Short mmCIF file of C-alpha atoms and ligand atoms in Angstrom, two decimals:
data_model
loop_
_atom_site.label_atom_id
_atom_site.label_comp_id
_atom_site.label_asym_id
_atom_site.label_seq_id
_atom_site.Cartn_x
_atom_site.Cartn_y
_atom_site.Cartn_z
CA MET A 264 181.01 -78.45 113.14
CA LEU A 265 180.42 -77.86 109.46
CA ASP A 266 179.02 -81.37 108.92
CA ASP A 267 176.71 -81.00 111.90
CA MET A 268 175.46 -77.65 110.71
CA PHE A 269 174.82 -78.94 107.17
CA ASP A 270 172.81 -81.82 108.69
CA TYR A 271 170.96 -79.38 110.92
CA VAL A 272 169.86 -77.24 107.98
CA ALA A 273 169.09 -80.24 105.76
CA GLY A 274 166.94 -81.90 108.44
CA ILE A 275 165.44 -78.76 109.92
CA ARG A 276 161.82 -79.68 109.18
CA ASP A 277 162.06 -82.70 111.55
CA ARG A 278 162.89 -80.43 114.47
CA PRO A 279 160.53 -78.31 116.55
CA VAL A 280 160.51 -74.73 115.25
CA TRP A 281 161.28 -73.42 118.74
CA GLN A 282 161.49 -74.83 122.21
CA PRO A 283 161.29 -72.98 125.53
CA MET A 284 164.41 -73.03 127.69
CA SER A 285 164.26 -74.70 131.08
CA GLN A 286 165.57 -72.76 134.06
CA PRO A 287 168.47 -75.23 134.55
CA THR A 288 169.48 -74.67 130.91
CA ARG A 289 169.31 -70.92 131.38
CA GLU A 290 171.47 -71.25 134.51
CA ARG A 291 174.19 -72.84 132.38
CA PHE A 292 174.69 -69.39 130.79
CA ARG A 293 175.39 -67.75 134.13
CA SER A 294 178.90 -69.03 134.85
CA ARG A 295 181.89 -67.02 136.03
CA LEU A 296 184.44 -65.35 133.75
CA PRO A 297 186.47 -68.24 132.26
CA HIS A 298 190.06 -67.46 133.28
CA ALA A 299 191.32 -70.92 132.36
CA PRO A 300 190.99 -72.54 128.92
CA THR A 301 188.25 -75.07 128.14
CA ASP A 302 188.66 -77.79 125.56
CA LEU A 303 187.14 -76.70 122.25
CA ALA A 304 185.18 -79.96 122.08
CA GLU A 305 183.52 -79.14 125.39
CA VAL A 306 182.62 -75.61 124.33
CA TYR A 307 181.19 -77.01 121.12
CA ARG A 308 179.22 -79.63 123.07
CA ASP A 309 177.59 -76.86 125.10
CA PHE A 310 176.71 -75.05 121.88
CA SER A 311 175.26 -78.26 120.47
CA GLU A 312 173.24 -79.18 123.56
CA LEU A 313 172.28 -75.84 125.05
CA VAL A 314 172.19 -73.31 122.24
CA VAL A 315 171.00 -75.15 119.13
CA PRO A 316 167.79 -76.66 120.60
CA HIS A 317 166.81 -73.21 121.85
CA ALA A 318 167.57 -71.08 118.80
CA THR A 319 165.01 -68.59 117.44
CA GLY A 320 163.84 -71.08 114.84
CA ASN A 321 163.86 -68.87 111.77
CA VAL A 322 165.88 -71.40 109.76
CA HIS A 323 162.79 -73.63 110.09
CA PRO A 324 160.16 -73.48 107.32
CA GLY A 325 157.43 -73.28 109.97
CA PHE A 326 158.76 -69.97 111.28
CA MET A 327 156.35 -67.23 110.19
CA GLY A 328 156.66 -64.73 113.02
CA TRP A 329 157.60 -61.06 112.64
CA VAL A 330 159.72 -60.74 109.45
CA HIS A 331 162.66 -63.13 109.75
CA GLY A 332 164.79 -64.42 106.90
CA GLY A 333 165.71 -68.08 106.62
CA GLY A 334 169.36 -67.74 105.56
CA THR A 335 171.18 -70.27 103.37
CA VAL A 336 174.25 -72.47 103.73
CA VAL A 337 175.86 -70.38 100.99
CA GLY A 338 175.54 -67.34 103.23
CA MET A 339 176.77 -69.40 106.18
CA LEU A 340 179.94 -70.45 104.34
CA ALA A 341 180.56 -66.89 103.17
CA GLU A 342 180.22 -65.75 106.78
CA MET A 343 182.87 -68.28 107.78
CA LEU A 344 185.20 -67.04 105.03
CA ALA A 345 184.61 -63.44 106.09
CA ALA A 346 185.49 -64.34 109.66
CA GLY A 347 188.63 -66.08 108.40
CA LEU A 348 189.81 -62.94 106.63
CA ASN A 349 188.70 -60.90 109.64
CA ALA A 350 188.45 -57.88 107.37
CA ASN A 351 187.67 -54.43 108.77
CA LEU A 352 185.61 -52.51 106.23
CA GLY A 353 185.82 -49.08 107.86
CA GLY A 354 188.24 -48.08 105.11
CA ARG A 355 191.66 -48.54 103.50
CA ASP A 356 192.55 -50.13 100.17
CA HIS A 357 191.67 -53.83 100.00
CA ALA A 358 189.46 -56.21 98.01
CA PRO A 359 186.74 -56.65 100.67
CA ILE A 360 185.90 -52.96 100.21
CA GLU A 361 185.60 -53.57 96.46
CA ILE A 362 183.12 -56.39 97.21
CA GLU A 363 181.00 -53.95 99.22
CA ARG A 364 181.25 -51.36 96.42
CA GLN A 365 180.14 -54.05 93.97
CA VAL A 366 177.04 -54.89 96.00
CA VAL A 367 176.33 -51.16 96.42
CA ASP A 368 176.44 -50.78 92.65
CA TRP A 369 174.20 -53.82 92.07
CA THR A 370 171.68 -52.38 94.53
CA ARG A 371 171.91 -49.00 92.78
CA GLN A 372 171.14 -50.72 89.47
CA LEU A 373 168.22 -52.65 90.97
CA PHE A 374 166.50 -49.44 92.05
CA GLY A 375 167.44 -47.42 88.97
CA PHE A 376 169.48 -44.89 90.97
CA PRO A 377 172.05 -42.66 89.20
CA ARG A 378 175.80 -43.32 89.21
CA GLY A 379 176.46 -40.75 91.93
CA ALA A 380 174.41 -42.77 94.42
CA SER A 381 176.07 -44.31 97.44
CA GLY A 382 175.23 -47.11 99.79
CA ILE A 383 176.46 -48.91 102.85
CA PHE A 384 175.83 -52.09 104.81
CA VAL A 385 174.56 -51.59 108.35
CA THR A 386 173.06 -53.85 111.02
CA GLY A 387 169.47 -53.53 109.86
CA THR A 388 166.77 -51.24 108.56
CA SER A 389 166.34 -49.60 111.98
CA MET A 390 169.90 -48.27 111.62
CA ALA A 391 169.44 -47.49 107.91
CA ASN A 392 166.28 -45.47 108.65
CA LEU A 393 168.10 -43.60 111.43
CA MET A 394 170.96 -42.75 109.08
CA ALA A 395 168.51 -41.60 106.40
CA VAL A 396 166.95 -39.19 108.90
CA LEU A 397 170.46 -37.89 109.66
CA VAL A 398 171.19 -37.34 105.96
CA ALA A 399 167.84 -35.56 105.52
CA ARG A 400 168.58 -33.47 108.63
CA ARG A 401 172.02 -32.41 107.35
CA THR A 402 170.48 -31.60 103.96
CA ALA A 403 167.73 -29.47 105.51
CA LEU A 404 169.88 -27.60 108.04
CA GLY A 405 173.31 -27.42 106.37
CA ALA A 406 176.72 -28.06 107.89
CA SER A 407 175.98 -26.15 111.10
CA VAL A 408 173.72 -28.90 112.45
CA ARG A 409 176.82 -31.06 112.86
CA THR A 410 178.63 -28.50 115.00
CA ALA A 411 175.97 -26.33 116.61
CA GLY A 412 173.14 -28.84 116.83
CA LEU A 413 169.52 -28.38 115.81
CA GLY A 414 169.17 -24.71 116.76
CA GLU A 415 166.00 -22.66 116.38
CA THR A 416 165.29 -23.83 112.81
CA GLY A 417 165.97 -27.48 113.61
CA ARG A 418 163.42 -27.44 116.37
CA ARG A 419 160.77 -26.45 113.83
CA LEU A 420 161.49 -29.29 111.40
CA ARG A 421 158.67 -31.81 110.91
CA ALA A 422 158.67 -35.29 109.38
CA TYR A 423 155.76 -37.43 108.19
CA THR A 424 155.04 -41.10 107.89
CA SER A 425 151.92 -43.24 108.02
CA LYS A 426 150.34 -44.61 111.17
CA ALA A 427 151.20 -48.07 109.83
CA ALA A 428 154.95 -47.27 109.65
CA HIS A 429 157.49 -49.20 111.71
CA GLY A 430 158.25 -47.89 115.20
CA CYS A 431 161.94 -47.41 114.38
CA ILE A 432 161.07 -44.21 112.44
CA ALA A 433 159.81 -42.52 115.62
CA LYS A 434 162.86 -43.87 117.46
CA ALA A 435 165.12 -42.40 114.76
CA MET A 436 163.48 -38.97 115.20
CA ASP A 437 164.06 -39.28 118.93
CA ILE A 438 167.74 -40.25 118.55
CA CYS A 439 168.32 -37.45 116.01
CA GLY A 440 167.28 -34.87 118.61
CA PHE A 441 163.95 -33.87 117.07
CA GLY A 442 161.89 -35.87 119.51
CA SER A 443 159.35 -38.36 118.26
CA ASP A 444 156.61 -35.69 118.49
CA ALA A 445 158.23 -34.03 115.46
CA LEU A 446 157.05 -37.04 113.43
CA LEU A 447 153.42 -36.92 112.35
CA GLY A 448 151.60 -40.21 111.89
CA ILE A 449 149.32 -39.75 108.87
CA ALA A 450 146.09 -41.74 108.52
CA VAL A 451 145.98 -44.78 106.25
CA ASP A 452 143.27 -46.09 103.90
CA ALA A 453 141.53 -49.47 104.30
CA ALA A 454 144.52 -51.16 102.63
CA HIS A 455 146.93 -49.51 105.15
CA ARG A 456 148.47 -47.15 102.56
CA ILE A 457 149.25 -43.59 103.55
CA ASP A 458 146.41 -41.17 102.80
CA VAL A 459 148.27 -38.77 100.49
CA ALA A 460 145.55 -36.10 100.66
CA ALA A 461 145.83 -36.13 104.47
CA LEU A 462 149.63 -35.95 104.14
CA ARG A 463 149.34 -32.91 101.85
CA ALA A 464 146.94 -31.25 104.27
CA ALA A 465 149.21 -31.91 107.26
CA ILE A 466 152.19 -30.39 105.45
CA ALA A 467 150.14 -27.29 104.53
CA ALA A 468 148.84 -26.92 108.09
CA ASP A 469 152.35 -27.20 109.53
CA ARG A 470 153.71 -24.60 107.09
CA ALA A 471 150.85 -22.27 108.04
CA ALA A 472 151.81 -22.74 111.70
CA GLY A 473 155.40 -21.68 110.97
CA LEU A 474 156.87 -25.19 111.11
CA LYS A 475 159.31 -26.57 108.52
CA PRO A 476 158.40 -29.89 106.85
CA PHE A 477 161.59 -31.64 105.68
CA LEU A 478 161.04 -35.40 105.36
CA VAL A 479 158.45 -38.00 104.34
CA VAL A 480 159.08 -41.67 105.12
CA ALA A 481 156.98 -43.94 102.91
CA SER A 482 156.59 -47.66 103.57
CA ALA A 483 157.25 -50.33 100.96
CA GLY A 484 155.80 -53.27 102.89
CA THR A 485 154.33 -52.28 106.26
CA VAL A 486 155.22 -54.53 109.13
CA ASP A 487 151.59 -55.37 110.00
CA ILE A 488 150.16 -56.39 106.62
CA GLY A 489 152.76 -55.65 103.94
CA ALA A 490 151.05 -52.55 102.53
CA ILE A 491 152.97 -50.48 100.00
CA ASP A 492 152.31 -46.73 99.97
CA ASP A 493 151.61 -45.10 96.61
CA LEU A 494 155.28 -44.24 96.08
CA THR A 495 154.70 -42.31 92.84
CA GLU A 496 152.20 -39.98 94.51
CA VAL A 497 154.44 -39.50 97.55
CA ALA A 498 157.41 -38.83 95.23
CA GLU A 499 155.36 -36.20 93.37
CA LEU A 500 154.33 -34.52 96.60
CA CYS A 501 157.89 -34.52 97.99
CA ARG A 502 159.20 -32.99 94.79
CA SER A 503 156.62 -30.20 94.75
CA GLU A 504 157.11 -29.49 98.46
CA GLY A 505 160.91 -29.82 98.40
CA LEU A 506 160.97 -32.62 101.00
CA TRP A 507 163.38 -35.53 101.42
CA PHE A 508 161.66 -38.71 100.20
CA HIS A 509 162.81 -41.78 102.13
CA VAL A 510 161.42 -45.29 101.66
CA ASP A 511 161.43 -47.86 104.46
CA GLY A 512 161.62 -50.96 102.28
CA ALA A 513 162.94 -53.25 105.01
CA PHE A 514 161.59 -56.40 103.45
CA GLY A 515 159.31 -55.14 100.67
CA ALA A 516 161.92 -53.28 98.61
CA LEU A 517 163.48 -56.54 97.43
CA ALA A 518 160.17 -57.42 95.74
CA MET A 519 161.95 -55.43 93.01
CA LEU A 520 163.74 -58.71 92.19
CA SER A 521 160.46 -60.27 91.05
CA PRO A 522 159.16 -59.09 87.65
CA GLU A 523 155.58 -59.91 88.72
CA LEU A 524 155.82 -57.81 91.91
CA ALA A 525 158.17 -54.96 90.90
CA SER A 526 155.36 -52.78 89.50
CA MET A 527 153.86 -52.53 93.01
CA LEU A 528 156.98 -50.52 93.93
CA ALA A 529 156.63 -48.01 91.08
CA GLY A 530 158.00 -44.67 92.25
CA ILE A 531 160.71 -46.14 94.50
CA GLU A 532 163.26 -45.19 91.82
CA ARG A 533 162.50 -41.54 92.66
CA ALA A 534 163.34 -41.86 96.36
CA ASP A 535 166.15 -39.80 97.89
CA SER A 536 167.05 -42.81 100.03
CA ILE A 537 165.93 -46.40 100.59
CA ALA A 538 166.46 -48.61 103.66
CA LEU A 539 166.27 -52.38 103.19
CA ASP A 540 167.38 -55.68 104.67
CA PHE A 541 169.14 -58.39 102.72
CA HIS A 542 168.60 -60.55 105.83
CA LYS A 543 164.84 -60.73 105.32
CA TRP A 544 163.53 -61.57 101.83
CA GLY A 545 167.09 -61.59 100.46
CA GLN A 546 167.80 -64.79 102.48
CA VAL A 547 171.23 -63.50 103.56
CA PRO A 548 172.11 -64.56 107.14
CA TYR A 549 171.86 -61.90 109.87
CA ASP A 550 172.77 -59.16 109.82
CA ALA A 551 172.73 -57.40 106.47
CA GLY A 552 170.82 -54.12 106.54
CA PHE A 553 171.47 -51.56 103.81
CA LEU A 554 171.07 -47.86 103.11
CA LEU A 555 171.03 -46.49 99.55
CA VAL A 556 171.23 -42.71 99.00
CA ARG A 557 170.57 -41.08 95.62
CA ASP A 558 173.05 -38.24 96.11
CA GLY A 559 176.30 -39.70 97.43
CA ALA A 560 177.64 -36.24 98.30
CA LYS A 561 174.73 -35.58 100.66
CA HIS A 562 175.27 -38.99 102.24
CA ARG A 563 178.96 -38.22 102.83
CA ASP A 564 178.23 -34.70 104.12
CA ALA A 565 176.13 -36.18 106.92
CA PHE A 566 178.89 -38.41 108.31
CA ALA A 567 182.41 -37.67 107.01
CA ALA A 568 184.80 -36.24 109.58
CA PRO A 569 188.56 -35.73 109.07
CA ALA A 570 190.98 -37.32 111.54
CA ALA A 571 194.78 -37.41 111.34
CA TYR A 572 194.87 -41.11 112.12
CA LEU A 573 192.46 -41.81 109.24
CA ARG A 574 194.38 -39.84 106.62
CA ARG A 575 193.84 -40.96 103.02
CA GLU A 576 197.01 -41.47 101.04
CA THR A 577 197.45 -41.81 97.28
CA ARG A 578 199.21 -45.17 97.56
CA GLY A 579 199.73 -47.95 100.05
CA LEU A 580 197.10 -49.54 102.27
CA ALA A 581 195.83 -46.12 103.37
CA ALA A 582 194.76 -45.21 99.82
CA GLY A 583 191.26 -45.32 98.32
CA ALA A 584 189.47 -42.00 98.58
CA GLN A 585 185.98 -42.87 99.74
CA TRP A 586 185.99 -44.98 102.86
CA PRO A 587 182.79 -46.51 104.25
CA CYS A 588 183.45 -44.79 107.59
CA ASP A 589 182.55 -41.55 105.74
CA LEU A 590 179.04 -42.88 105.17
CA GLY A 591 177.85 -43.78 108.65
CA PRO A 592 178.62 -43.71 112.36
CA ASP A 593 180.74 -46.91 112.38
CA LEU A 594 184.50 -46.97 111.98
CA SER A 595 185.27 -50.66 112.45
CA ARG A 596 182.85 -52.65 110.30
CA GLY A 597 182.56 -56.35 109.49
CA PHE A 598 182.40 -57.93 106.05
CA ARG A 599 178.59 -58.17 105.71
CA ALA A 600 178.97 -57.58 102.00
CA LEU A 601 180.60 -60.99 101.40
CA LYS A 602 177.60 -63.15 102.37
CA THR A 603 175.40 -60.86 100.28
CA TRP A 604 177.78 -61.04 97.29
CA PHE A 605 177.89 -64.85 97.60
CA THR A 606 174.10 -65.08 97.88
CA LEU A 607 173.36 -62.79 94.92
CA ARG A 608 175.97 -64.46 92.70
CA THR A 609 175.42 -68.09 93.67
CA PHE A 610 171.65 -68.11 93.30
CA GLY A 611 171.28 -65.23 90.87
CA THR A 612 168.76 -62.48 91.47
CA ASP A 613 166.11 -64.14 89.25
CA ALA A 614 165.95 -67.14 91.59
CA LEU A 615 165.81 -64.87 94.65
CA GLY A 616 162.98 -62.94 92.99
CA ALA A 617 161.18 -66.24 92.32
CA VAL A 618 161.50 -67.16 96.01
CA ILE A 619 159.94 -63.81 96.91
CA ALA A 620 157.05 -64.30 94.44
CA ARG A 621 156.56 -67.85 95.74
CA SER A 622 156.24 -66.69 99.34
CA CYS A 623 153.47 -64.33 98.17
CA ALA A 624 151.76 -67.27 96.43
CA LEU A 625 152.00 -69.29 99.67
CA ALA A 626 150.43 -66.37 101.53
CA ARG A 627 147.55 -66.40 99.04
CA HIS A 628 147.21 -70.14 99.66
CA LEU A 629 147.06 -69.52 103.41
CA GLU A 630 144.48 -66.79 102.79
CA ALA A 631 142.34 -69.28 100.81
CA ARG A 632 142.68 -71.89 103.57
CA VAL A 633 141.57 -69.33 106.19
CA ARG A 634 138.58 -68.31 104.05
CA ALA A 635 137.62 -71.97 103.64
CA GLU A 636 137.60 -72.72 107.39
CA PRO A 637 134.41 -71.46 109.09
CA GLU A 638 136.24 -71.44 112.46
CA LEU A 639 138.81 -68.95 111.12
CA GLU A 640 138.47 -65.29 110.24
CA LEU A 641 140.67 -63.21 107.91
CA LEU A 642 141.51 -59.82 109.50
CA ALA A 643 143.30 -57.95 106.72
CA PRO A 644 143.73 -58.00 102.95
CA VAL A 645 146.76 -60.01 101.81
CA ASN A 646 149.08 -57.63 99.92
CA LEU A 647 152.33 -59.53 99.72
CA ASN A 648 153.47 -62.31 102.02
CA ILE A 649 151.62 -61.53 105.27
CA VAL A 650 148.35 -63.10 106.42
CA CYS A 651 146.50 -61.83 109.51
CA PHE A 652 143.69 -64.01 110.81
CA ARG A 653 142.31 -65.55 113.96
CA TYR A 654 140.25 -68.29 115.53
CA ARG A 655 136.62 -67.27 115.98
CA CYS A 656 135.60 -67.59 119.62
CA GLU A 657 134.41 -65.73 122.72
CA ASP A 658 137.05 -63.46 124.23
CA ALA A 659 138.97 -63.85 120.96
CA ASP A 660 141.84 -61.46 121.82
CA ALA A 661 142.88 -63.35 124.93
CA LEU A 662 142.27 -66.78 123.43
CA ASN A 663 144.20 -66.13 120.22
CA ARG A 664 147.12 -64.88 122.28
CA GLU A 665 147.06 -68.23 124.12
CA ILE A 666 146.72 -70.13 120.85
CA VAL A 667 149.87 -68.47 119.46
CA ALA A 668 151.83 -69.28 122.63
CA ASP A 669 150.51 -72.89 122.45
CA ILE A 670 151.72 -73.14 118.85
CA HIS A 671 155.14 -71.76 119.80
CA GLU A 672 155.49 -74.20 122.68
CA SER A 673 154.30 -77.12 120.53
CA GLY A 674 157.17 -76.49 118.12
CA LEU A 675 154.75 -76.97 115.20
CA ALA A 676 155.01 -73.44 113.80
CA ALA A 677 155.90 -69.91 114.90
CA PRO A 678 153.49 -67.17 113.85
CA SER A 679 153.46 -63.86 115.78
CA THR A 680 150.62 -61.51 116.71
CA THR A 681 149.62 -57.95 115.95
CA VAL A 682 146.62 -55.74 116.67
CA LEU A 683 144.48 -54.56 113.75
CA ASP A 684 141.61 -52.14 114.39
CA GLY A 685 141.81 -53.04 118.06
CA ARG A 686 141.58 -56.78 117.37
CA LEU A 687 144.35 -59.26 118.09
CA ALA A 688 145.47 -61.09 114.96
CA ILE A 689 147.58 -64.19 114.41
CA ARG A 690 150.12 -62.95 111.91
CA ALA A 691 151.99 -65.22 109.50
CA ALA A 692 154.74 -63.65 107.38
CA ILE A 693 156.11 -66.06 104.78
CA VAL A 694 159.74 -65.10 104.25
CA ASN A 695 161.77 -68.31 104.41
CA HIS A 696 162.60 -69.93 101.04
CA ARG A 697 162.15 -73.36 102.70
CA THR A 698 158.49 -72.77 103.58
CA ASP A 699 156.12 -74.97 101.57
CA VAL A 700 152.43 -75.89 101.36
CA CYS A 701 152.85 -78.55 104.07
CA ASP A 702 154.04 -75.86 106.52
CA ILE A 703 150.95 -73.76 105.76
CA GLU A 704 148.77 -76.83 106.42
CA GLN A 705 150.61 -77.48 109.67
CA LEU A 706 149.92 -73.91 110.82
CA ILE A 707 146.20 -74.22 109.98
CA THR A 708 145.99 -77.56 111.77
CA ALA A 709 147.76 -76.16 114.83
CA VAL A 710 145.48 -73.09 115.02
CA LEU A 711 142.37 -75.28 114.70
CA THR A 712 143.60 -77.86 117.23
CA PHE A 713 144.63 -75.40 119.91
CA GLY A 714 141.70 -73.12 119.08
CA ARG A 715 139.19 -75.91 119.74
CA GLN A 716 140.93 -76.93 122.95
CA ARG A 717 141.16 -73.37 124.24
CA ALA A 718 137.55 -72.61 123.24
CA ALA A 719 136.48 -75.70 125.21
CA GLY A 720 138.34 -74.37 128.25
CA LEU A 721 141.14 -76.94 128.03
CA THR A 722 144.84 -76.26 128.48
CA PRO A 723 146.78 -78.18 125.82
CA LEU A 724 149.39 -80.63 127.06
CA ILE A 725 152.61 -79.98 125.22
CA GLU A 726 155.78 -81.98 125.62
CA ILE A 727 158.54 -81.73 123.09
CA GLU A 728 162.27 -81.99 123.15
CA ALA A 729 164.64 -80.73 120.50
CA PRO A 730 167.76 -82.85 119.92
CA PRO A 731 171.26 -81.34 120.25
CA LEU A 732 173.21 -80.45 117.10
CA ALA A 733 175.80 -83.23 117.37
CA LEU A 734 174.38 -86.67 118.13
C1 PLP B 1433 162.04 -55.34 109.97
C2 PLP B 1433 161.56 -53.98 109.69
C3 PLP B 1433 162.23 -52.86 110.18
C4 PLP B 1433 163.40 -52.97 111.10
O1 PLP B 1433 164.47 -53.61 110.46
P1 PLP B 1433 165.63 -54.31 111.30
O2 PLP B 1433 166.47 -54.96 110.27
O3 PLP B 1433 164.93 -55.30 112.20
O4 PLP B 1433 166.32 -53.25 112.07
C5 PLP B 1433 161.79 -51.61 109.80
N1 PLP B 1433 160.72 -51.46 109.00
C6 PLP B 1433 160.02 -52.53 108.53
C7 PLP B 1433 158.86 -52.29 107.63
C8 PLP B 1433 160.42 -53.81 108.86
O5 PLP B 1433 159.75 -54.87 108.39
#
């Protein structure tokens, strides 16, 4: 299995990025509960033949959809070791917890947070943002919110983010009991950064109406085009207004690892909390989301709950005062920290930062290629690693949607789409460390080929087949 997987990763460029699943293949995943044992070799053969050819494709250098990390074999091996130890990182006194504490401290250093900061691995930034809202909520309303609920004051709390922010912020407000209407979407400038003057005005208007502003969520790398809010200005405003300053840095925050990009994040060191994903630009295999909180006591106050069966002792396995279960909703937790610790140590953060800077350079190359092709149109400024463009044609929204599906089904590349100013864009986010100039060329060629065919009213003929893992 290991040999096959090494070969798979080493030869990934020769495979289609993605391949649609036939109905008969899908049916193979609809069997009855397996009461009797199956030979391991047969189970593995099904994995090799049915699962591998139909994986998401984000290991592939031609995958540029959404924001997906590429992972590494170092992370893969660490994941295997973690599964071997089968560690539960909810708490107790063992070395895996020290590994997580080590990565928390490295992350704290990276963002210039004080020693009292705390952090925790979670599934992803959606969860980290949700937990940040809960910490901000507990800070604004005091201990009673955890027993009595939001109450009269809680119902008047208001949060702010930009219209370009990720949808998980509104979902977090919903889950926290505020309702997503308690989150105001503030206008953005032409570069998709939050309009700080409009934010200030919205806060003042809400205060005048008797509401209670408590939280601003800034974006460090918006999902559409990678815009970074002016974090210093937002930090200033939050300080003068007494608001919790949270940064959604899902992928963008790790630009901190690159000396040439770090200055774009100036002000992030003043955040009260930061959400980020090691599984995106950090190249750690899924999942490895992370929440960092400046004031560890406030973090703990939002989640810690005493229970007799979780009593902390001064010695023995039940020792170790601060347990990760005090810092989030999970009790049982896997060893996500290990693959992150392996990745950061094995490659070193300078090399990871160089990969991040290189993906931005590749995005600038793609931008130049788009500008050079008269049939293509650039739809947004390129801030970091995301390029939004499209094929110029009649009925461009519908046709570009078809073009993207054609490209997916061809296995040549995997961009995604978004809508910018009401116009459908082909969106390429360069995240994978394996992506190179040839992959950018392949994407351009694919868009032009399918664009011409679609514009001429043709339906491209696409026939590909991905090989199984084990041959
Ligand atoms: C990816 C992303 C998220 C969500 O993170 P998950 O790890 O998918 O939960 C939130 N915000 C931004 C800006 C993102 O790019």
